[in-house]
Amino acid sequence: MISVLIADDHTILRHGLVSLLSKDENIRVVAEAADGVEAIKKALELKPTVIVIDISMPEMNGMEAVKRLHEQLPEAKVLVLTMHEEQEYVIHMVRAGASGYLLKDSASDELIDAVKALAEGKTYFSQYAASVLATQYNKPAESWQDPYKNLTNREREVFHLIIEGKTTKEIARSLDISVKTAENHRGKVLDKLDVANAAELVRYAAKHHLLV
């Protein structure tokens, strides 16, 4: 039996995915999550075989969640199911640790095939995602650079909270840290990404397709 966790902030879509996957007798959906934080918490608790996750989610986006899941639960296989077809997103997610990438307009049978492939230890990429990865592999001169550069996990969290428009006090409250610590993290994020303020950071995020 393949145990699956589904993470997507759209309730109707999430329920539809549960219904679709549950029709296969070899798949059992063990949990649902509406954001990245909840996805990580439930994944660590239940240890599903496959995690189906979107990129655009509140609290913690899919990029960061996949990176954390890959670090904390490497045995779980992550399938990205998203509307984002830009090549940067494909590369972001594979580098973060995803084993598969499908667009939400894929056929229902393809989603089931992808889940089963990941459960068997294989990878599964849509035709478009596969072509993006092939181009990346065949043209090393055009190698992709991680837009997060050398930000730590905590600094990446602060990065996303800043571009969401959170103040330093709100960041401190969200991460359960002191205002001074939040201010220090904020300063390091700006310094490491060579931007002067939050407005420039938002432009940086937009340029590198990190506004999710």
PDB file of C-alpha atoms in Angstrom:
ATOM      1  CA  MET A   1       0.000   0.000   0.000  1.00  0.00           C
ATOM      2  CA  ILE A   2       1.347   3.439  -0.986  1.00  0.00           C
ATOM      3  CA  SER A   3       0.714   6.042   1.709  1.00  0.00           C
ATOM      4  CA  VAL A   4       0.322   9.601   0.425  1.00  0.00           C
ATOM      5  CA  LEU A   5       0.204  13.066   1.968  1.00  0.00           C
ATOM      6  CA  ILE A   6      -1.368  15.859  -0.109  1.00  0.00           C
ATOM      7  CA  ALA A   7      -0.361  19.489   0.518  1.00  0.00           C
ATOM      8  CA  ASP A   8      -2.268  22.240  -1.272  1.00  0.00           C
ATOM      9  CA  ASP A   9      -3.925  25.358   0.089  1.00  0.00           C
ATOM     10  CA  HIS A  10      -6.975  25.080  -2.195  1.00  0.00           C
ATOM     11  CA  THR A  11      -9.475  22.957  -0.281  1.00  0.00           C
ATOM     12  CA  ILE A  12     -11.657  21.915  -3.220  1.00  0.00           C
ATOM     13  CA  LEU A  13      -8.652  20.894  -5.308  1.00  0.00           C
ATOM     14  CA  ARG A  14      -7.101  19.041  -2.377  1.00  0.00           C
ATOM     15  CA  HIS A  15     -10.292  17.087  -1.763  1.00  0.00           C
ATOM     16  CA  GLY A  16     -10.481  16.304  -5.464  1.00  0.00           C
ATOM     17  CA  LEU A  17      -6.949  14.875  -5.383  1.00  0.00           C
ATOM     18  CA  VAL A  18      -7.845  12.761  -2.345  1.00  0.00           C
ATOM     19  CA  SER A  19     -10.883  11.390  -4.161  1.00  0.00           C
ATOM     20  CA  LEU A  20      -8.899  10.690  -7.317  1.00  0.00           C
ATOM     21  CA  LEU A  21      -6.027   8.881  -5.626  1.00  0.00           C
ATOM     22  CA  SER A  22      -8.322   6.951  -3.287  1.00  0.00           C
ATOM     23  CA  LYS A  23      -9.937   5.254  -6.289  1.00  0.00           C
ATOM     24  CA  ASP A  24      -6.753   3.232  -6.754  1.00  0.00           C
ATOM     25  CA  GLU A  25      -6.727   0.242  -4.403  1.00  0.00           C
ATOM     26  CA  ASN A  26      -2.953   0.478  -3.986  1.00  0.00           C
ATOM     27  CA  ILE A  27      -2.961   4.084  -2.759  1.00  0.00           C
ATOM     28  CA  ARG A  28      -4.103   5.403   0.610  1.00  0.00           C
ATOM     29  CA  VAL A  29      -4.170   9.119   1.410  1.00  0.00           C
ATOM     30  CA  VAL A  30      -3.106   9.327   5.058  1.00  0.00           C
ATOM     31  CA  ALA A  31      -3.160  13.104   5.531  1.00  0.00           C
ATOM     32  CA  GLU A  32      -3.862  16.507   4.018  1.00  0.00           C
ATOM     33  CA  ALA A  33      -2.109  19.815   4.630  1.00  0.00           C
ATOM     34  CA  ALA A  34      -3.039  23.377   3.664  1.00  0.00           C
ATOM     35  CA  ASP A  35       0.413  24.935   4.017  1.00  0.00           C
ATOM     36  CA  GLY A  36       4.104  24.055   4.116  1.00  0.00           C
ATOM     37  CA  VAL A  37       4.435  24.072   7.886  1.00  0.00           C
ATOM     38  CA  GLU A  38       1.531  21.673   8.308  1.00  0.00           C
ATOM     39  CA  ALA A  39       2.900  19.465   5.525  1.00  0.00           C
ATOM     40  CA  ILE A  40       6.240  19.061   7.266  1.00  0.00           C
ATOM     41  CA  LYS A  41       4.637  18.408  10.658  1.00  0.00           C
ATOM     42  CA  LYS A  42       2.324  15.698   9.319  1.00  0.00           C
ATOM     43  CA  ALA A  43       5.016  14.151   7.121  1.00  0.00           C
ATOM     44  CA  LEU A  44       7.401  13.767  10.058  1.00  0.00           C
ATOM     45  CA  GLU A  45       4.596  12.276  12.142  1.00  0.00           C
ATOM     46  CA  LEU A  46       3.153   9.862   9.558  1.00  0.00           C
ATOM     47  CA  LYS A  47       6.149   9.243   7.277  1.00  0.00           C
ATOM     48  CA  PRO A  48       4.187   8.785   4.032  1.00  0.00           C
ATOM     49  CA  THR A  49       5.706   7.049   1.040  1.00  0.00           C
ATOM     50  CA  VAL A  50       4.912   9.929  -1.312  1.00  0.00           C
ATOM     51  CA  ILE A  51       4.190  13.598  -0.656  1.00  0.00           C
ATOM     52  CA  VAL A  52       2.225  15.474  -3.326  1.00  0.00           C
ATOM     53  CA  ILE A  53       2.832  19.181  -2.845  1.00  0.00           C
ATOM     54  CA  ASP A  54       2.060  22.510  -4.501  1.00  0.00           C
ATOM     55  CA  ILE A  55       4.540  25.389  -4.742  1.00  0.00           C
ATOM     56  CA  SER A  56       2.300  28.331  -3.855  1.00  0.00           C
ATOM     57  CA  MET A  57       1.165  27.909  -0.253  1.00  0.00           C
ATOM     58  CA  PRO A  58       0.925  30.149   2.823  1.00  0.00           C
ATOM     59  CA  GLU A  59       3.092  29.994   5.959  1.00  0.00           C
ATOM     60  CA  MET A  60       5.896  28.170   4.135  1.00  0.00           C
ATOM     61  CA  ASN A  61       5.926  27.814   0.357  1.00  0.00           C
ATOM     62  CA  GLY A  62       6.517  24.535  -1.450  1.00  0.00           C
ATOM     63  CA  MET A  63      10.128  25.306  -2.331  1.00  0.00           C
ATOM     64  CA  GLU A  64      11.153  25.699   1.277  1.00  0.00           C
ATOM     65  CA  ALA A  65       8.949  22.820   2.427  1.00  0.00           C
ATOM     66  CA  VAL A  66      10.491  20.421  -0.101  1.00  0.00           C
ATOM     67  CA  LYS A  67      13.982  21.425   0.981  1.00  0.00           C
ATOM     68  CA  ARG A  68      13.111  20.793   4.642  1.00  0.00           C
ATOM     69  CA  LEU A  69      11.406  17.497   3.836  1.00  0.00           C
ATOM     70  CA  HIS A  70      14.410  16.309   1.853  1.00  0.00           C
ATOM     71  CA  GLU A  71      16.678  17.132   4.795  1.00  0.00           C
ATOM     72  CA  GLN A  72      14.465  15.761   7.576  1.00  0.00           C
ATOM     73  CA  LEU A  73      12.701  12.883   5.812  1.00  0.00           C
ATOM     74  CA  PRO A  74      14.943  11.831   2.893  1.00  0.00           C
ATOM     75  CA  GLU A  75      13.201   8.481   2.465  1.00  0.00           C
ATOM     76  CA  ALA A  76       9.924  10.168   1.458  1.00  0.00           C
ATOM     77  CA  LYS A  77       9.503  10.936  -2.235  1.00  0.00           C
ATOM     78  CA  VAL A  78       8.148  14.344  -3.202  1.00  0.00           C
ATOM     79  CA  LEU A  79       5.958  14.964  -6.245  1.00  0.00           C
ATOM     80  CA  VAL A  80       5.388  18.612  -7.127  1.00  0.00           C
ATOM     81  CA  LEU A  81       1.920  19.263  -8.560  1.00  0.00           C
ATOM     82  CA  THR A  82       1.610  22.884  -9.600  1.00  0.00           C
ATOM     83  CA  MET A  83       0.407  25.415 -12.145  1.00  0.00           C
ATOM     84  CA  HIS A  84       3.924  26.887 -12.446  1.00  0.00           C
ATOM     85  CA  GLU A  85       5.548  25.837 -15.707  1.00  0.00           C
ATOM     86  CA  GLU A  86       8.457  28.302 -15.795  1.00  0.00           C
ATOM     87  CA  GLN A  87      11.771  26.499 -16.040  1.00  0.00           C
ATOM     88  CA  GLU A  88      13.102  28.226 -12.939  1.00  0.00           C
ATOM     89  CA  TYR A  89      10.472  26.528 -10.800  1.00  0.00           C
ATOM     90  CA  VAL A  90      11.311  23.105 -12.203  1.00  0.00           C
ATOM     91  CA  ILE A  91      14.986  23.577 -11.421  1.00  0.00           C
ATOM     92  CA  HIS A  92      14.285  25.124  -7.990  1.00  0.00           C
ATOM     93  CA  MET A  93      12.212  22.135  -6.937  1.00  0.00           C
ATOM     94  CA  VAL A  94      14.520  19.440  -8.252  1.00  0.00           C
ATOM     95  CA  ARG A  95      17.471  21.101  -6.554  1.00  0.00           C
ATOM     96  CA  ALA A  96      15.429  21.237  -3.355  1.00  0.00           C
ATOM     97  CA  GLY A  97      14.894  17.479  -3.503  1.00  0.00           C
ATOM     98  CA  ALA A  98      11.745  16.767  -5.544  1.00  0.00           C
ATOM     99  CA  SER A  99      11.624  13.432  -7.381  1.00  0.00           C
ATOM    100  CA  GLY A 100       8.791  14.410  -9.710  1.00  0.00           C
ATOM    101  CA  TYR A 101       7.115  17.432 -11.272  1.00  0.00           C
ATOM    102  CA  LEU A 102       3.661  17.602 -12.864  1.00  0.00           C
ATOM    103  CA  LEU A 103       1.425  20.455 -13.960  1.00  0.00           C
ATOM    104  CA  LYS A 104      -2.110  20.632 -12.591  1.00  0.00           C
ATOM    105  CA  ASP A 105      -3.579  20.272 -16.058  1.00  0.00           C
ATOM    106  CA  SER A 106      -2.082  16.787 -16.384  1.00  0.00           C
ATOM    107  CA  ALA A 107      -4.403  13.827 -16.945  1.00  0.00           C
ATOM    108  CA  SER A 108      -5.633  12.100 -13.791  1.00  0.00           C
ATOM    109  CA  ASP A 109      -4.049   8.807 -14.873  1.00  0.00           C
ATOM    110  CA  GLU A 110      -0.683  10.536 -15.110  1.00  0.00           C
ATOM    111  CA  LEU A 111      -0.892  11.640 -11.475  1.00  0.00           C
ATOM    112  CA  ILE A 112      -1.552   8.071 -10.363  1.00  0.00           C
ATOM    113  CA  ASP A 113       1.312   6.811 -12.550  1.00  0.00           C
ATOM    114  CA  ALA A 114       3.616   9.429 -11.055  1.00  0.00           C
ATOM    115  CA  VAL A 115       2.743   8.480  -7.464  1.00  0.00           C
ATOM    116  CA  LYS A 116       3.363   4.805  -8.206  1.00  0.00           C
ATOM    117  CA  ALA A 117       6.659   5.554  -9.962  1.00  0.00           C
ATOM    118  CA  LEU A 118       7.961   7.555  -6.992  1.00  0.00           C
ATOM    119  CA  ALA A 119       6.849   4.819  -4.592  1.00  0.00           C
ATOM    120  CA  GLU A 120       9.023   2.401  -6.569  1.00  0.00           C
ATOM    121  CA  GLY A 121      12.029   4.673  -6.150  1.00  0.00           C
ATOM    122  CA  LYS A 122      11.845   6.126  -9.656  1.00  0.00           C
ATOM    123  CA  THR A 123      11.414   9.719 -10.813  1.00  0.00           C
ATOM    124  CA  TYR A 124       8.514  11.108 -12.813  1.00  0.00           C
ATOM    125  CA  PHE A 125       8.529  14.350 -14.763  1.00  0.00           C
ATOM    126  CA  SER A 126       6.057  15.790 -17.219  1.00  0.00           C
ATOM    127  CA  GLN A 127       7.324  16.082 -20.784  1.00  0.00           C
ATOM    128  CA  TYR A 128       7.961  19.794 -20.302  1.00  0.00           C
ATOM    129  CA  ALA A 129       9.789  19.381 -16.992  1.00  0.00           C
ATOM    130  CA  ALA A 130      11.921  16.595 -18.465  1.00  0.00           C
ATOM    131  CA  SER A 131      12.924  18.834 -21.378  1.00  0.00           C
ATOM    132  CA  VAL A 132      13.913  21.628 -18.970  1.00  0.00           C
ATOM    133  CA  LEU A 133      16.123  19.244 -16.994  1.00  0.00           C
ATOM    134  CA  ALA A 134      17.639  17.807 -20.186  1.00  0.00           C
ATOM    135  CA  THR A 135      18.540  21.303 -21.394  1.00  0.00           C
ATOM    136  CA  GLN A 136      20.085  22.102 -18.027  1.00  0.00           C
ATOM    137  CA  TYR A 137      22.156  18.899 -18.161  1.00  0.00           C
ATOM    138  CA  ASN A 138      23.278  19.350 -21.754  1.00  0.00           C
ATOM    139  CA  LYS A 139      24.273  23.000 -21.434  1.00  0.00           C
ATOM    140  CA  PRO A 140      26.487  23.280 -18.350  1.00  0.00           C
ATOM    141  CA  ALA A 141      27.726  26.651 -19.586  1.00  0.00           C
ATOM    142  CA  GLU A 142      24.271  27.956 -18.794  1.00  0.00           C
ATOM    143  CA  SER A 143      24.353  26.455 -15.308  1.00  0.00           C
ATOM    144  CA  TRP A 144      21.667  27.654 -12.932  1.00  0.00           C
ATOM    145  CA  GLN A 145      22.646  29.525  -9.805  1.00  0.00           C
ATOM    146  CA  ASP A 146      20.679  29.154  -6.582  1.00  0.00           C
ATOM    147  CA  PRO A 147      18.948  32.531  -6.050  1.00  0.00           C
ATOM    148  CA  TYR A 148      18.934  31.938  -2.294  1.00  0.00           C
ATOM    149  CA  LYS A 149      22.738  31.915  -2.460  1.00  0.00           C
ATOM    150  CA  ASN A 150      24.119  31.045   0.988  1.00  0.00           C
ATOM    151  CA  LEU A 151      21.084  31.929   3.097  1.00  0.00           C
ATOM    152  CA  THR A 152      20.563  29.603   6.052  1.00  0.00           C
ATOM    153  CA  ASN A 153      17.224  27.845   6.548  1.00  0.00           C
ATOM    154  CA  ARG A 154      16.169  30.483   9.067  1.00  0.00           C
ATOM    155  CA  GLU A 155      17.236  33.307   6.762  1.00  0.00           C
ATOM    156  CA  ARG A 156      15.228  31.763   3.931  1.00  0.00           C
ATOM    157  CA  GLU A 157      12.166  31.818   6.204  1.00  0.00           C
ATOM    158  CA  VAL A 158      12.819  35.473   7.004  1.00  0.00           C
ATOM    159  CA  PHE A 159      13.334  36.201   3.299  1.00  0.00           C
ATOM    160  CA  HIS A 160       9.840  34.965   2.462  1.00  0.00           C
ATOM    161  CA  LEU A 161       8.251  36.740   5.410  1.00  0.00           C
ATOM    162  CA  ILE A 162       9.844  40.012   4.306  1.00  0.00           C
ATOM    163  CA  ILE A 163       8.567  39.719   0.745  1.00  0.00           C
ATOM    164  CA  GLU A 164       5.115  38.918   2.148  1.00  0.00           C
ATOM    165  CA  GLY A 165       5.249  42.385   3.705  1.00  0.00           C
ATOM    166  CA  LYS A 166       5.785  41.354   7.329  1.00  0.00           C
ATOM    167  CA  THR A 167       7.357  43.867   9.706  1.00  0.00           C
ATOM    168  CA  THR A 168      10.265  42.885  11.938  1.00  0.00           C
ATOM    169  CA  LYS A 169       7.898  42.522  14.896  1.00  0.00           C
ATOM    170  CA  GLU A 170       5.564  40.322  12.850  1.00  0.00           C
ATOM    171  CA  ILE A 171       8.506  38.197  11.708  1.00  0.00           C
ATOM    172  CA  ALA A 172       9.607  37.767  15.320  1.00  0.00           C
ATOM    173  CA  ARG A 173       6.101  36.712  16.314  1.00  0.00           C
ATOM    174  CA  SER A 174       5.744  34.308  13.374  1.00  0.00           C
ATOM    175  CA  LEU A 175       9.045  32.569  14.122  1.00  0.00           C
ATOM    176  CA  ASP A 176       8.774  32.815  17.909  1.00  0.00           C
ATOM    177  CA  ILE A 177      12.059  34.702  18.209  1.00  0.00           C
ATOM    178  CA  SER A 178      13.014  38.052  19.727  1.00  0.00           C
ATOM    179  CA  VAL A 179      12.666  41.259  17.736  1.00  0.00           C
ATOM    180  CA  LYS A 180      16.421  41.768  17.964  1.00  0.00           C
ATOM    181  CA  THR A 181      17.102  38.308  16.528  1.00  0.00           C
ATOM    182  CA  ALA A 182      14.593  38.942  13.755  1.00  0.00           C
ATOM    183  CA  GLU A 183      16.280  42.240  12.960  1.00  0.00           C
ATOM    184  CA  ASN A 184      19.661  40.505  12.783  1.00  0.00           C
ATOM    185  CA  HIS A 185      18.302  37.877  10.385  1.00  0.00           C
ATOM    186  CA  ARG A 186      16.687  40.594   8.284  1.00  0.00           C
ATOM    187  CA  GLY A 187      19.991  42.426   8.000  1.00  0.00           C
ATOM    188  CA  LYS A 188      21.857  39.287   6.987  1.00  0.00           C
ATOM    189  CA  VAL A 189      19.296  38.497   4.284  1.00  0.00           C
ATOM    190  CA  LEU A 190      19.653  41.964   2.759  1.00  0.00           C
ATOM    191  CA  ASP A 191      23.457  41.842   2.970  1.00  0.00           C
ATOM    192  CA  LYS A 192      23.830  38.358   1.485  1.00  0.00           C
ATOM    193  CA  LEU A 193      21.524  39.140  -1.443  1.00  0.00           C
ATOM    194  CA  ASP A 194      23.108  42.583  -1.912  1.00  0.00           C
ATOM    195  CA  VAL A 195      19.895  44.583  -1.664  1.00  0.00           C
ATOM    196  CA  ALA A 196      19.308  47.757   0.313  1.00  0.00           C
ATOM    197  CA  ASN A 197      15.747  47.356   1.560  1.00  0.00           C
ATOM    198  CA  ALA A 198      12.525  45.341   1.444  1.00  0.00           C
ATOM    199  CA  ALA A 199      11.390  46.906  -1.830  1.00  0.00           C
ATOM    200  CA  GLU A 200      14.601  45.827  -3.550  1.00  0.00           C
ATOM    201  CA  LEU A 201      14.215  42.372  -2.012  1.00  0.00           C
ATOM    202  CA  VAL A 202      10.736  42.043  -3.528  1.00  0.00           C
ATOM    203  CA  ARG A 203      12.153  43.004  -6.932  1.00  0.00           C
ATOM    204  CA  TYR A 204      14.913  40.436  -6.458  1.00  0.00           C
ATOM    205  CA  ALA A 205      12.322  37.780  -5.596  1.00  0.00           C
ATOM    206  CA  ALA A 206      10.237  38.666  -8.660  1.00  0.00           C
ATOM    207  CA  LYS A 207      13.276  38.532 -10.943  1.00  0.00           C
ATOM    208  CA  HIS A 208      14.216  35.075  -9.675  1.00  0.00           C
ATOM    209  CA  HIS A 209      10.654  33.670  -9.618  1.00  0.00           C
ATOM    210  CA  LEU A 210      10.538  33.404  -5.824  1.00  0.00           C
ATOM    211  CA  LEU A 211       7.202  35.190  -5.372  1.00  0.00           C
ATOM    212  CA  VAL A 212       5.041  32.114  -4.781  1.00  0.00           C
TER     213      VAL A 212
END
